[in-house]
């Protein structure tokens, strides 16, 4: 599945960071709001571009170095 946001160019960095923050905390959100102990890793990607067919993946600023 995917979610598409139409964001002013000046706000793209903010939205990218928020998306990756949600991905990072998703298991805690699921537990908090739905009471499910989620222990399966979930990940997401963010891509930015002027149209659906012309996007580039944006690196996750929260990605932990392993």
PDB file of N, CA, C and O in Angstrom:
ATOM      1  N   UNK A   1       0.830  -1.178   0.000  1.00  0.00           N
ATOM      2  CA  UNK A   1       0.000   0.000   0.000  1.00  0.00           C
ATOM      3  C   UNK A   1       0.879   1.247   0.000  1.00  0.00           C
ATOM      4  O   UNK A   1       2.062   1.182   0.279  1.00  0.00           O
ATOM      5  N   UNK A   2       0.262   2.366  -0.267  1.00  0.00           N
ATOM      6  CA  UNK A   2       1.016   3.621  -0.253  1.00  0.00           C
ATOM      7  C   UNK A   2       0.121   4.751   0.212  1.00  0.00           C
ATOM      8  O   UNK A   2      -1.103   4.648   0.191  1.00  0.00           O
ATOM      9  N   UNK A   3       0.767   5.785   0.636  1.00  0.00           N
ATOM     10  CA  UNK A   3       0.093   7.024   1.005  1.00  0.00           C
ATOM     11  C   UNK A   3       0.764   8.134   0.228  1.00  0.00           C
ATOM     12  O   UNK A   3       1.996   8.203   0.183  1.00  0.00           O
ATOM     13  N   UNK A   4      -0.020   8.982  -0.388  1.00  0.00           N
ATOM     14  CA  UNK A   4       0.524  10.080  -1.186  1.00  0.00           C
ATOM     15  C   UNK A   4       0.135  11.398  -0.535  1.00  0.00           C
ATOM     16  O   UNK A   4      -1.032  11.608  -0.199  1.00  0.00           O
ATOM     17  N   UNK A   5       1.125  12.256  -0.345  1.00  0.00           N
ATOM     18  CA  UNK A   5       0.898  13.574   0.221  1.00  0.00           C
ATOM     19  C   UNK A   5       1.224  14.621  -0.836  1.00  0.00           C
ATOM     20  O   UNK A   5       2.253  14.517  -1.501  1.00  0.00           O
ATOM     21  N   UNK A   6       0.380  15.604  -0.970  1.00  0.00           N
ATOM     22  CA  UNK A   6       0.651  16.755  -1.836  1.00  0.00           C
ATOM     23  C   UNK A   6       1.114  17.867  -0.903  1.00  0.00           C
ATOM     24  O   UNK A   6       0.316  18.432  -0.155  1.00  0.00           O
ATOM     25  N   UNK A   7       2.415  18.158  -0.924  1.00  0.00           N
ATOM     26  CA  UNK A   7       3.032  19.035   0.069  1.00  0.00           C
ATOM     27  C   UNK A   7       3.750  20.182  -0.629  1.00  0.00           C
ATOM     28  O   UNK A   7       4.466  19.960  -1.609  1.00  0.00           O
ATOM     29  N   UNK A   8       3.598  21.402  -0.117  1.00  0.00           N
ATOM     30  CA  UNK A   8       4.380  22.511  -0.662  1.00  0.00           C
ATOM     31  C   UNK A   8       5.882  22.197  -0.554  1.00  0.00           C
ATOM     32  O   UNK A   8       6.322  21.596   0.432  1.00  0.00           O
ATOM     33  N   UNK A   9       6.629  22.575  -1.560  1.00  0.00           N
ATOM     34  CA  UNK A   9       8.057  22.255  -1.598  1.00  0.00           C
ATOM     35  C   UNK A   9       8.795  22.682  -0.338  1.00  0.00           C
ATOM     36  O   UNK A   9       9.679  21.984   0.149  1.00  0.00           O
ATOM     37  N   UNK A  10       8.399  23.800   0.238  1.00  0.00           N
ATOM     38  CA  UNK A  10       9.091  24.301   1.435  1.00  0.00           C
ATOM     39  C   UNK A  10       8.874  23.404   2.653  1.00  0.00           C
ATOM     40  O   UNK A  10       9.637  23.460   3.610  1.00  0.00           O
ATOM     41  N   UNK A  11       7.860  22.533   2.621  1.00  0.00           N
ATOM     42  CA  UNK A  11       7.544  21.672   3.756  1.00  0.00           C
ATOM     43  C   UNK A  11       7.934  20.211   3.549  1.00  0.00           C
ATOM     44  O   UNK A  11       7.675  19.370   4.409  1.00  0.00           O
ATOM     45  N   UNK A  12       8.551  19.890   2.440  1.00  0.00           N
ATOM     46  CA  UNK A  12       8.877  18.502   2.116  1.00  0.00           C
ATOM     47  C   UNK A  12       9.763  17.869   3.188  1.00  0.00           C
ATOM     48  O   UNK A  12       9.487  16.759   3.644  1.00  0.00           O
ATOM     49  N   UNK A  13      10.803  18.548   3.629  1.00  0.00           N
ATOM     50  CA  UNK A  13      11.704  17.968   4.640  1.00  0.00           C
ATOM     51  C   UNK A  13      10.965  17.650   5.934  1.00  0.00           C
ATOM     52  O   UNK A  13      11.226  16.623   6.570  1.00  0.00           O
ATOM     53  N   UNK A  14      10.056  18.509   6.330  1.00  0.00           N
ATOM     54  CA  UNK A  14       9.284  18.288   7.558  1.00  0.00           C
ATOM     55  C   UNK A  14       8.432  17.029   7.422  1.00  0.00           C
ATOM     56  O   UNK A  14       8.407  16.181   8.312  1.00  0.00           O
ATOM     57  N   UNK A  15       7.742  16.897   6.298  1.00  0.00           N
ATOM     58  CA  UNK A  15       6.866  15.748   6.088  1.00  0.00           C
ATOM     59  C   UNK A  15       7.678  14.459   5.966  1.00  0.00           C
ATOM     60  O   UNK A  15       7.299  13.426   6.528  1.00  0.00           O
ATOM     61  N   UNK A  16       8.810  14.501   5.290  1.00  0.00           N
ATOM     62  CA  UNK A  16       9.681  13.321   5.183  1.00  0.00           C
ATOM     63  C   UNK A  16      10.101  12.868   6.577  1.00  0.00           C
ATOM     64  O   UNK A  16       9.996  11.688   6.918  1.00  0.00           O
ATOM     65  N   UNK A  17      10.561  13.791   7.407  1.00  0.00           N
ATOM     66  CA  UNK A  17      10.982  13.440   8.768  1.00  0.00           C
ATOM     67  C   UNK A  17       9.828  12.872   9.587  1.00  0.00           C
ATOM     68  O   UNK A  17      10.004  11.906  10.324  1.00  0.00           O
ATOM     69  N   UNK A  18       8.650  13.461   9.461  1.00  0.00           N
ATOM     70  CA  UNK A  18       7.483  12.960  10.204  1.00  0.00           C
ATOM     71  C   UNK A  18       7.106  11.553   9.751  1.00  0.00           C
ATOM     72  O   UNK A  18       6.780  10.701  10.582  1.00  0.00           O
ATOM     73  N   UNK A  19       7.154  11.299   8.456  1.00  0.00           N
ATOM     74  CA  UNK A  19       6.826   9.961   7.948  1.00  0.00           C
ATOM     75  C   UNK A  19       7.786   8.922   8.503  1.00  0.00           C
ATOM     76  O   UNK A  19       7.364   7.871   9.004  1.00  0.00           O
ATOM     77  N   UNK A  20       9.067   9.208   8.441  1.00  0.00           N
ATOM     78  CA  UNK A  20      10.042   8.247   8.960  1.00  0.00           C
ATOM     79  C   UNK A  20       9.924   8.100  10.475  1.00  0.00           C
ATOM     80  O   UNK A  20      10.122   7.004  11.021  1.00  0.00           O
ATOM     81  N   UNK A  21       9.565   9.160  11.172  1.00  0.00           N
ATOM     82  CA  UNK A  21       9.353   9.069  12.621  1.00  0.00           C
ATOM     83  C   UNK A  21       8.181   8.123  12.918  1.00  0.00           C
ATOM     84  O   UNK A  21       8.263   7.285  13.810  1.00  0.00           O
ATOM     85  N   UNK A  22       7.100   8.253  12.166  1.00  0.00           N
ATOM     86  CA  UNK A  22       5.950   7.358  12.350  1.00  0.00           C
ATOM     87  C   UNK A  22       6.361   5.912  12.078  1.00  0.00           C
ATOM     88  O   UNK A  22       6.018   5.009  12.844  1.00  0.00           O
ATOM     89  N   UNK A  23       7.107   5.665  11.005  1.00  0.00           N
ATOM     90  CA  UNK A  23       7.565   4.306  10.707  1.00  0.00           C
ATOM     91  C   UNK A  23       8.380   3.757  11.872  1.00  0.00           C
ATOM     92  O   UNK A  23       8.234   2.605  12.270  1.00  0.00           O
ATOM     93  N   UNK A  24       9.260   4.594  12.403  1.00  0.00           N
ATOM     94  CA  UNK A  24      10.158   4.176  13.482  1.00  0.00           C
ATOM     95  C   UNK A  24       9.390   3.811  14.742  1.00  0.00           C
ATOM     96  O   UNK A  24       9.781   2.901  15.477  1.00  0.00           O
ATOM     97  N   UNK A  25       8.311   4.504  15.013  1.00  0.00           N
ATOM     98  CA  UNK A  25       7.543   4.319  16.241  1.00  0.00           C
ATOM     99  C   UNK A  25       6.265   3.505  16.029  1.00  0.00           C
ATOM    100  O   UNK A  25       5.431   3.437  16.941  1.00  0.00           O
ATOM    101  N   UNK A  26       6.093   2.909  14.868  1.00  0.00           N
ATOM    102  CA  UNK A  26       4.828   2.276  14.520  1.00  0.00           C
ATOM    103  C   UNK A  26       4.404   1.192  15.507  1.00  0.00           C
ATOM    104  O   UNK A  26       3.233   1.116  15.889  1.00  0.00           O
ATOM    105  N   UNK A  27       5.325   0.357  15.954  1.00  0.00           N
ATOM    106  CA  UNK A  27       4.952  -0.693  16.905  1.00  0.00           C
ATOM    107  C   UNK A  27       4.398  -0.106  18.199  1.00  0.00           C
ATOM    108  O   UNK A  27       3.432  -0.608  18.768  1.00  0.00           O
ATOM    109  N   UNK A  28       4.971   1.007  18.648  1.00  0.00           N
ATOM    110  CA  UNK A  28       4.473   1.662  19.869  1.00  0.00           C
ATOM    111  C   UNK A  28       3.106   2.297  19.650  1.00  0.00           C
ATOM    112  O   UNK A  28       2.255   2.280  20.536  1.00  0.00           O
ATOM    113  N   UNK A  29       2.889   2.874  18.467  1.00  0.00           N
ATOM    114  CA  UNK A  29       1.577   3.454  18.154  1.00  0.00           C
ATOM    115  C   UNK A  29       0.500   2.365  18.131  1.00  0.00           C
ATOM    116  O   UNK A  29      -0.602   2.559  18.646  1.00  0.00           O
ATOM    117  N   UNK A  30       0.807   1.232  17.517  1.00  0.00           N
ATOM    118  CA  UNK A  30      -0.147   0.126  17.451  1.00  0.00           C
ATOM    119  C   UNK A  30      -0.497  -0.349  18.854  1.00  0.00           C
ATOM    120  O   UNK A  30      -1.665  -0.564  19.184  1.00  0.00           O
ATOM    121  N   UNK A  31       0.504  -0.485  19.698  1.00  0.00           N
ATOM    122  CA  UNK A  31       0.270  -0.914  21.072  1.00  0.00           C
ATOM    123  C   UNK A  31      -0.552   0.109  21.847  1.00  0.00           C
ATOM    124  O   UNK A  31      -1.508  -0.245  22.542  1.00  0.00           O
ATOM    125  N   UNK A  32      -0.209   1.370  21.713  1.00  0.00           N
ATOM    126  CA  UNK A  32      -0.884   2.432  22.462  1.00  0.00           C
ATOM    127  C   UNK A  32      -2.345   2.590  22.052  1.00  0.00           C
ATOM    128  O   UNK A  32      -3.236   2.685  22.895  1.00  0.00           O
ATOM    129  N   UNK A  33      -2.609   2.651  20.755  1.00  0.00           N
ATOM    130  CA  UNK A  33      -3.950   2.964  20.279  1.00  0.00           C
ATOM    131  C   UNK A  33      -4.870   1.754  20.110  1.00  0.00           C
ATOM    132  O   UNK A  33      -6.081   1.885  20.192  1.00  0.00           O
ATOM    133  N   UNK A  34      -4.291   0.573  19.861  1.00  0.00           N
ATOM    134  CA  UNK A  34      -5.132  -0.597  19.633  1.00  0.00           C
ATOM    135  C   UNK A  34      -4.885  -1.719  20.633  1.00  0.00           C
ATOM    136  O   UNK A  34      -5.525  -2.767  20.553  1.00  0.00           O
ATOM    137  N   UNK A  35      -3.948  -1.535  21.543  1.00  0.00           N
ATOM    138  CA  UNK A  35      -3.698  -2.533  22.565  1.00  0.00           C
ATOM    139  C   UNK A  35      -3.126  -3.837  22.049  1.00  0.00           C
ATOM    140  O   UNK A  35      -3.271  -4.873  22.678  1.00  0.00           O
ATOM    141  N   UNK A  36      -2.464  -3.792  20.925  1.00  0.00           N
ATOM    142  CA  UNK A  36      -1.863  -4.991  20.331  1.00  0.00           C
ATOM    143  C   UNK A  36      -0.363  -4.940  20.556  1.00  0.00           C
ATOM    144  O   UNK A  36       0.298  -3.956  20.228  1.00  0.00           O
ATOM    145  N   UNK A  37       0.183  -6.016  21.127  1.00  0.00           N
ATOM    146  CA  UNK A  37       1.628  -6.105  21.314  1.00  0.00           C
ATOM    147  C   UNK A  37       2.248  -6.526  19.988  1.00  0.00           C
ATOM    148  O   UNK A  37       2.274  -7.700  19.645  1.00  0.00           O
ATOM    149  N   UNK A  38       2.721  -5.546  19.233  1.00  0.00           N
ATOM    150  CA  UNK A  38       3.221  -5.786  17.881  1.00  0.00           C
ATOM    151  C   UNK A  38       4.719  -6.044  17.938  1.00  0.00           C
ATOM    152  O   UNK A  38       5.490  -5.194  18.343  1.00  0.00           O
ATOM    153  N   UNK A  39       5.148  -7.228  17.523  1.00  0.00           N
ATOM    154  CA  UNK A  39       6.573  -7.546  17.577  1.00  0.00           C
ATOM    155  C   UNK A  39       7.138  -7.938  16.214  1.00  0.00           C
ATOM    156  O   UNK A  39       8.149  -8.600  16.130  1.00  0.00           O
ATOM    157  N   UNK A  40       6.457  -7.527  15.157  1.00  0.00           N
ATOM    158  CA  UNK A  40       6.928  -7.776  13.801  1.00  0.00           C
ATOM    159  C   UNK A  40       7.526  -6.475  13.263  1.00  0.00           C
ATOM    160  O   UNK A  40       6.867  -5.441  13.296  1.00  0.00           O
ATOM    161  N   UNK A  41       8.770  -6.509  12.800  1.00  0.00           N
ATOM    162  CA  UNK A  41       9.364  -5.270  12.278  1.00  0.00           C
ATOM    163  C   UNK A  41       8.583  -4.729  11.076  1.00  0.00           C
ATOM    164  O   UNK A  41       8.188  -5.484  10.190  1.00  0.00           O
ATOM    165  N   UNK A  42       8.335  -3.453  11.089  1.00  0.00           N
ATOM    166  CA  UNK A  42       7.673  -2.777   9.982  1.00  0.00           C
ATOM    167  C   UNK A  42       8.593  -1.682   9.469  1.00  0.00           C
ATOM    168  O   UNK A  42       9.305  -1.056  10.243  1.00  0.00           O
ATOM    169  N   UNK A  43       8.563  -1.455   8.194  1.00  0.00           N
ATOM    170  CA  UNK A  43       9.413  -0.423   7.616  1.00  0.00           C
ATOM    171  C   UNK A  43       8.629   0.303   6.534  1.00  0.00           C
ATOM    172  O   UNK A  43       7.610  -0.194   6.044  1.00  0.00           O
ATOM    173  N   UNK A  44       9.111   1.455   6.185  1.00  0.00           N
ATOM    174  CA  UNK A  44       8.498   2.216   5.118  1.00  0.00           C
ATOM    175  C   UNK A  44       9.552   2.998   4.366  1.00  0.00           C
ATOM    176  O   UNK A  44      10.673   3.164   4.846  1.00  0.00           O
ATOM    177  N   UNK A  45       9.192   3.432   3.204  1.00  0.00           N
ATOM    178  CA  UNK A  45      10.079   4.251   2.387  1.00  0.00           C
ATOM    179  C   UNK A  45       9.370   5.544   2.039  1.00  0.00           C
ATOM    180  O   UNK A  45       8.142   5.599   1.971  1.00  0.00           O
ATOM    181  N   UNK A  46      10.167   6.568   1.807  1.00  0.00           N
ATOM    182  CA  UNK A  46       9.629   7.848   1.360  1.00  0.00           C
ATOM    183  C   UNK A  46      10.301   8.203   0.044  1.00  0.00           C
ATOM    184  O   UNK A  46      11.521   8.070  -0.097  1.00  0.00           O
ATOM    185  N   UNK A  47       9.500   8.627  -0.917  1.00  0.00           N
ATOM    186  CA  UNK A  47      10.021   9.099  -2.198  1.00  0.00           C
ATOM    187  C   UNK A  47       9.376  10.446  -2.488  1.00  0.00           C
ATOM    188  O   UNK A  47       8.226  10.690  -2.136  1.00  0.00           O
ATOM    189  N   UNK A  48      10.154  11.322  -3.105  1.00  0.00           N
ATOM    190  CA  UNK A  48       9.698  12.688  -3.358  1.00  0.00           C
ATOM    191  C   UNK A  48       9.913  13.011  -4.833  1.00  0.00           C
ATOM    192  O   UNK A  48      10.946  12.654  -5.411  1.00  0.00           O
ATOM    193  N   UNK A  49       8.947  13.698  -5.424  1.00  0.00           N
ATOM    194  CA  UNK A  49       9.098  14.120  -6.801  1.00  0.00           C
ATOM    195  C   UNK A  49       7.912  14.935  -7.270  1.00  0.00           C
ATOM    196  O   UNK A  49       6.907  15.062  -6.567  1.00  0.00           O
ATOM    197  N   UNK A  50       8.027  15.485  -8.456  1.00  0.00           N
ATOM    198  CA  UNK A  50       6.981  16.365  -8.986  1.00  0.00           C
ATOM    199  C   UNK A  50       5.724  15.620  -9.452  1.00  0.00           C
ATOM    200  O   UNK A  50       4.659  16.208  -9.563  1.00  0.00           O
ATOM    201  N   UNK A  51       5.858  14.319  -9.720  1.00  0.00           N
ATOM    202  CA  UNK A  51       4.708  13.524 -10.141  1.00  0.00           C
ATOM    203  C   UNK A  51       4.975  12.068  -9.788  1.00  0.00           C
ATOM    204  O   UNK A  51       6.107  11.678  -9.496  1.00  0.00           O
ATOM    205  N   UNK A  52       3.910  11.258  -9.826  1.00  0.00           N
ATOM    206  CA  UNK A  52       4.007   9.864  -9.414  1.00  0.00           C
ATOM    207  C   UNK A  52       5.112   9.107 -10.149  1.00  0.00           C
ATOM    208  O   UNK A  52       5.844   8.332  -9.563  1.00  0.00           O
ATOM    209  N   UNK A  53       5.284   9.331 -11.406  1.00  0.00           N
ATOM    210  CA  UNK A  53       6.282   8.609 -12.180  1.00  0.00           C
ATOM    211  C   UNK A  53       7.686   9.182 -12.101  1.00  0.00           C
ATOM    212  O   UNK A  53       8.611   8.629 -12.674  1.00  0.00           O
ATOM    213  N   UNK A  54       7.848  10.268 -11.375  1.00  0.00           N
ATOM    214  CA  UNK A  54       9.160  10.937 -11.313  1.00  0.00           C
ATOM    215  C   UNK A  54       9.535  11.225  -9.865  1.00  0.00           C
ATOM    216  O   UNK A  54       9.625  12.363  -9.440  1.00  0.00           O
ATOM    217  N   UNK A  55       9.737  10.162  -9.089  1.00  0.00           N
ATOM    218  CA  UNK A  55      10.100  10.314  -7.681  1.00  0.00           C
ATOM    219  C   UNK A  55      11.453   9.683  -7.410  1.00  0.00           C
ATOM    220  O   UNK A  55      11.882   8.768  -8.110  1.00  0.00           O
ATOM    221  N   UNK A  56      12.126  10.190  -6.395  1.00  0.00           N
ATOM    222  CA  UNK A  56      13.391   9.635  -5.928  1.00  0.00           C
ATOM    223  C   UNK A  56      13.253   9.289  -4.460  1.00  0.00           C
ATOM    224  O   UNK A  56      12.686  10.061  -3.673  1.00  0.00           O
ATOM    225  N   UNK A  57      13.777   8.131  -4.082  1.00  0.00           N
ATOM    226  CA  UNK A  57      13.734   7.706  -2.693  1.00  0.00           C
ATOM    227  C   UNK A  57      14.557   8.669  -1.836  1.00  0.00           C
ATOM    228  O   UNK A  57      15.616   9.141  -2.248  1.00  0.00           O
ATOM    229  N   UNK A  58      14.049   8.951  -0.641  1.00  0.00           N
ATOM    230  CA  UNK A  58      14.742   9.823   0.311  1.00  0.00           C
ATOM    231  C   UNK A  58      15.240   8.940   1.448  1.00  0.00           C
ATOM    232  O   UNK A  58      14.477   8.141   2.010  1.00  0.00           O
ATOM    233  N   UNK A  59      16.514   9.074   1.793  1.00  0.00           N
ATOM    234  CA  UNK A  59      17.081   8.271   2.880  1.00  0.00           C
ATOM    235  C   UNK A  59      16.413   8.579   4.206  1.00  0.00           C
ATOM    236  O   UNK A  59      16.002   9.716   4.473  1.00  0.00           O
ATOM    237  N   UNK A  60      16.346   7.572   5.037  1.00  0.00           N
ATOM    238  CA  UNK A  60      15.758   7.687   6.358  1.00  0.00           C
ATOM    239  C   UNK A  60      16.753   8.378   7.294  1.00  0.00           C
ATOM    240  O   UNK A  60      17.818   7.854   7.555  1.00  0.00           O
ATOM    241  N   UNK A  61      16.408   9.565   7.828  1.00  0.00           N
ATOM    242  CA  UNK A  61      17.331  10.273   8.714  1.00  0.00           C
ATOM    243  C   UNK A  61      17.472   9.590  10.075  1.00  0.00           C
ATOM    244  O   UNK A  61      18.399   9.888  10.809  1.00  0.00           O
ATOM    245  N   UNK A  62      16.581   8.654  10.392  1.00  0.00           N
ATOM    246  CA  UNK A  62      16.626   7.957  11.678  1.00  0.00           C
ATOM    247  C   UNK A  62      17.255   6.579  11.578  1.00  0.00           C
ATOM    248  O   UNK A  62      17.318   5.862  12.566  1.00  0.00           O
ATOM    249  N   UNK A  63      17.679   6.193  10.384  1.00  0.00           N
ATOM    250  CA  UNK A  63      18.210   4.844  10.176  1.00  0.00           C
ATOM    251  C   UNK A  63      19.394   4.619  11.112  1.00  0.00           C
ATOM    252  O   UNK A  63      20.336   5.402  11.140  1.00  0.00           O
ATOM    253  N   UNK A  64      19.280   3.552  11.874  1.00  0.00           N
ATOM    254  CA  UNK A  64      20.334   3.222  12.832  1.00  0.00           C
ATOM    255  C   UNK A  64      21.480   2.525  12.116  1.00  0.00           C
ATOM    256  O   UNK A  64      21.271   1.669  11.273  1.00  0.00           O
ATOM    257  N   UNK A  65      22.675   2.913  12.475  1.00  0.00           N
ATOM    258  CA  UNK A  65      23.855   2.258  11.910  1.00  0.00           C
ATOM    259  C   UNK A  65      24.052   0.929  12.592  1.00  0.00           C
ATOM    260  O   UNK A  65      24.094   0.840  13.807  1.00  0.00           O
ATOM    261  N   UNK A  66      24.167  -0.117  11.805  1.00  0.00           N
ATOM    262  CA  UNK A  66      24.326  -1.452  12.368  1.00  0.00           C
ATOM    263  C   UNK A  66      25.733  -1.935  12.144  1.00  0.00           C
ATOM    264  O   UNK A  66      26.358  -1.725  11.178  1.00  0.00           O
TER     265      UNK A  66
END
